[in-house]
């Protein structure tokens, strides 16, 4: 048997690695080469039951642990993550195909930031309720109580970041979690569990199961699960929400988008092009908040395209561990085929004008090392003169495909930007801040930017509108998604208000 670069990934519960009893396994693939890198053992229903039982058993004690003590443990985990940043980032690079220049600067760091944020929030009284004096002799008070054993289900584009954005507020609030990573990017998951354990998180508080949609579906319908936090496609999210609703489980849904990047007529063109590039080619376009519908005022379209074509030369595919590389392959073969089919559709069916790239093999591959020739590499692609009715403009491609849409008036662009069932993100580029605020206020999206694109700090709550999601992650509001309210009214007058008194 050929040995693979990484040890097999299996389950983690009761504070230690556990083997799966399903007998089912799959190979995890390095997207830059299409070669296998690890064996993944999928969980059976009884494996999932065992992981949920572990989370359920750990809940009473963890939820009763003083918030400041939970905070101390989670801060220790954040510091281990930072110490091991480069090692974890290199694993994310192998798993996702994202350049190390990106994973080492963003993926682990933004996860650790959120862990630190929520640990500090609960340690500083962020879970305190209200006290309300009703009358001189009656008080009401409210408490924020943990929900129970929760489930996190992740997508493949930001594996460790998603695992942390879910587990950090979950654990900080006193809940326990069973986490299922995407079957395409599982490597981080058991390592994160080990880090939590090393930091002092008690057994059963953070658990991991591996597998695909069937394992996810079983988790979401599990009767002992109190909440499901899901990141993935809208179509999967609809199934997850429906399944969770059957058991009246709380849900948070972080789903797909087709966001509008609006370049207003007075925008600084260089700045707008930089923003549009980040909104389309960062992570090879595999970012949920991508601004793939780039609305450019007709008066500046020519100049915008000229600067954009210059900047496209700065996209550098190559050795993913080279710090100068800033563009990797797509995550998996099915996703690669999906993105290529959209590029072909743009040319053949939508009849959009191909300005750059397209579905052909990237030229640089011809002179690249043999081992990367079968990787899932595509060309960054720009279509122009696009119309709102085109499929490449309407549907989430989740790859490096930009559509430029010319417009005439601000009223028109706002209406067209909002003409979608999705509402994850949006942004405007302009020198006129008054106009920026007016336009942003009209855009139907949960995450909006002015003169920048993509930054999502721990302090800022993020979540989609319309079909793009339910609820938010991060920021002060993020913790509310992991607690339930208990109100208590205390009567001190010595008399119970009653209508059943003697006449
Ligand atoms: P996906 O929906 O295919 O899979 C996501 C997860 O759901 C995986 O772990 C998968 O195994 C699991 N799953 C599949 N079927 C299931 C079922 N029936 N029940 C329960 N779980 C099931 O999504 P993906 O392709 O992994 O991720 C890409 C999508 O994620 C894009 O649409 C992207 O926009 C979105 N995304 C959104 C955000 C956000 O914050 N809004 C962040 C990252 C990615």
Short mmCIF file of N, CA, C and O in Angstrom, two decimals, residues 9-11 13 18-26 40-48 210-212 214-215:
data_model
loop_
_atom_site.label_atom_id
_atom_site.label_comp_id
_atom_site.label_asym_id
_atom_site.label_seq_id
_atom_site.Cartn_x
_atom_site.Cartn_y
_atom_site.Cartn_z
N UNK A 9 -7.71 10.66 8.43
CA UNK A 9 -8.57 11.47 9.29
C UNK A 9 -9.81 10.65 9.61
O UNK A 9 -10.41 10.03 8.74
N UNK A 10 -10.16 10.66 10.89
CA UNK A 10 -11.30 9.87 11.31
C UNK A 10 -12.15 10.70 12.26
O UNK A 10 -12.29 11.90 12.05
N UNK A 11 -12.65 10.08 13.32
CA UNK A 11 -13.51 10.81 14.25
C UNK A 11 -12.71 11.33 15.43
O UNK A 11 -11.59 10.87 15.69
N UNK A 13 -13.95 12.22 19.42
CA UNK A 13 -14.92 12.51 20.49
C UNK A 13 -14.41 11.96 21.80
O UNK A 13 -13.42 11.23 21.83
N UNK A 18 -10.92 8.69 17.44
CA UNK A 18 -11.69 7.44 17.50
C UNK A 18 -11.76 6.91 16.07
O UNK A 18 -11.82 7.67 15.12
N UNK A 19 -11.80 5.58 15.96
CA UNK A 19 -11.92 5.08 14.59
C UNK A 19 -13.39 4.93 14.21
O UNK A 19 -14.25 4.72 15.07
N UNK A 20 -13.64 5.06 12.91
CA UNK A 20 -15.01 4.97 12.40
C UNK A 20 -15.35 3.51 12.14
O UNK A 20 -14.48 2.73 11.75
N UNK A 21 -16.61 3.14 12.34
CA UNK A 21 -16.97 1.74 12.12
C UNK A 21 -17.79 1.52 10.84
O UNK A 21 -18.36 0.47 10.64
N UNK A 22 -17.85 2.56 10.00
CA UNK A 22 -18.68 2.42 8.79
C UNK A 22 -18.02 1.54 7.74
O UNK A 22 -18.69 1.00 6.86
N UNK A 23 -16.69 1.44 7.79
CA UNK A 23 -15.97 0.71 6.74
C UNK A 23 -15.88 1.52 5.45
O UNK A 23 -15.31 1.07 4.46
N UNK A 24 -16.46 2.74 5.45
CA UNK A 24 -16.43 3.56 4.22
C UNK A 24 -15.31 4.59 4.33
O UNK A 24 -15.17 5.26 5.37
N UNK A 25 -14.52 4.71 3.26
CA UNK A 25 -13.51 5.77 3.29
C UNK A 25 -13.34 6.35 1.90
O UNK A 25 -13.80 5.78 0.90
N UNK A 26 -12.71 7.52 1.85
CA UNK A 26 -12.46 8.17 0.56
C UNK A 26 -11.07 8.79 0.62
O UNK A 26 -10.49 8.90 1.70
N UNK A 40 -9.71 9.30 4.26
CA UNK A 40 -10.72 9.86 5.18
C UNK A 40 -11.74 8.78 5.51
O UNK A 40 -12.35 8.20 4.59
N UNK A 41 -11.94 8.54 6.79
CA UNK A 41 -12.88 7.49 7.21
C UNK A 41 -14.21 8.12 7.56
O UNK A 41 -14.32 8.88 8.53
N UNK A 42 -15.21 7.76 6.81
CA UNK A 42 -16.53 8.35 6.98
C UNK A 42 -17.25 7.76 8.20
O UNK A 42 -17.08 6.58 8.52
N UNK A 43 -18.05 8.59 8.85
CA UNK A 43 -18.77 8.13 10.05
C UNK A 43 -20.04 7.37 9.67
O UNK A 43 -20.72 7.73 8.70
N UNK A 44 -20.35 6.34 10.44
CA UNK A 44 -21.63 5.64 10.29
C UNK A 44 -22.64 6.35 11.20
O UNK A 44 -22.27 7.23 11.99
N UNK A 45 -23.90 5.93 11.13
CA UNK A 45 -24.91 6.52 12.03
C UNK A 45 -24.53 6.28 13.48
O UNK A 45 -24.67 7.17 14.33
N UNK A 46 -24.01 5.07 13.79
CA UNK A 46 -23.68 4.82 15.20
C UNK A 46 -22.46 5.64 15.63
O UNK A 46 -22.35 6.04 16.80
N UNK A 47 -21.55 5.93 14.67
CA UNK A 47 -20.42 6.82 15.00
C UNK A 47 -20.96 8.22 15.34
O UNK A 47 -20.51 8.87 16.30
N UNK A 48 -21.90 8.70 14.51
CA UNK A 48 -22.47 10.03 14.76
C UNK A 48 -23.19 10.03 16.11
O UNK A 48 -23.04 10.98 16.91
N UNK A 210 -16.44 12.79 10.21
CA UNK A 210 -16.12 12.99 8.79
C UNK A 210 -17.23 12.39 7.93
O UNK A 210 -17.92 11.45 8.35
N UNK A 211 -17.33 12.91 6.72
CA UNK A 211 -18.28 12.32 5.77
C UNK A 211 -18.92 13.37 4.89
O UNK A 211 -18.65 14.58 5.03
N UNK A 212 -19.77 12.93 3.99
CA UNK A 212 -20.41 13.81 3.03
C UNK A 212 -21.83 14.20 3.46
O UNK A 212 -22.15 14.24 4.65
N UNK A 214 -24.66 12.67 3.40
CA UNK A 214 -25.48 11.73 4.17
C UNK A 214 -25.19 11.86 5.67
O UNK A 214 -26.11 11.84 6.50
N UNK A 215 -23.90 12.06 6.00
CA UNK A 215 -23.54 12.23 7.42
C UNK A 215 -24.10 13.56 7.93
O UNK A 215 -24.67 13.64 9.03
#
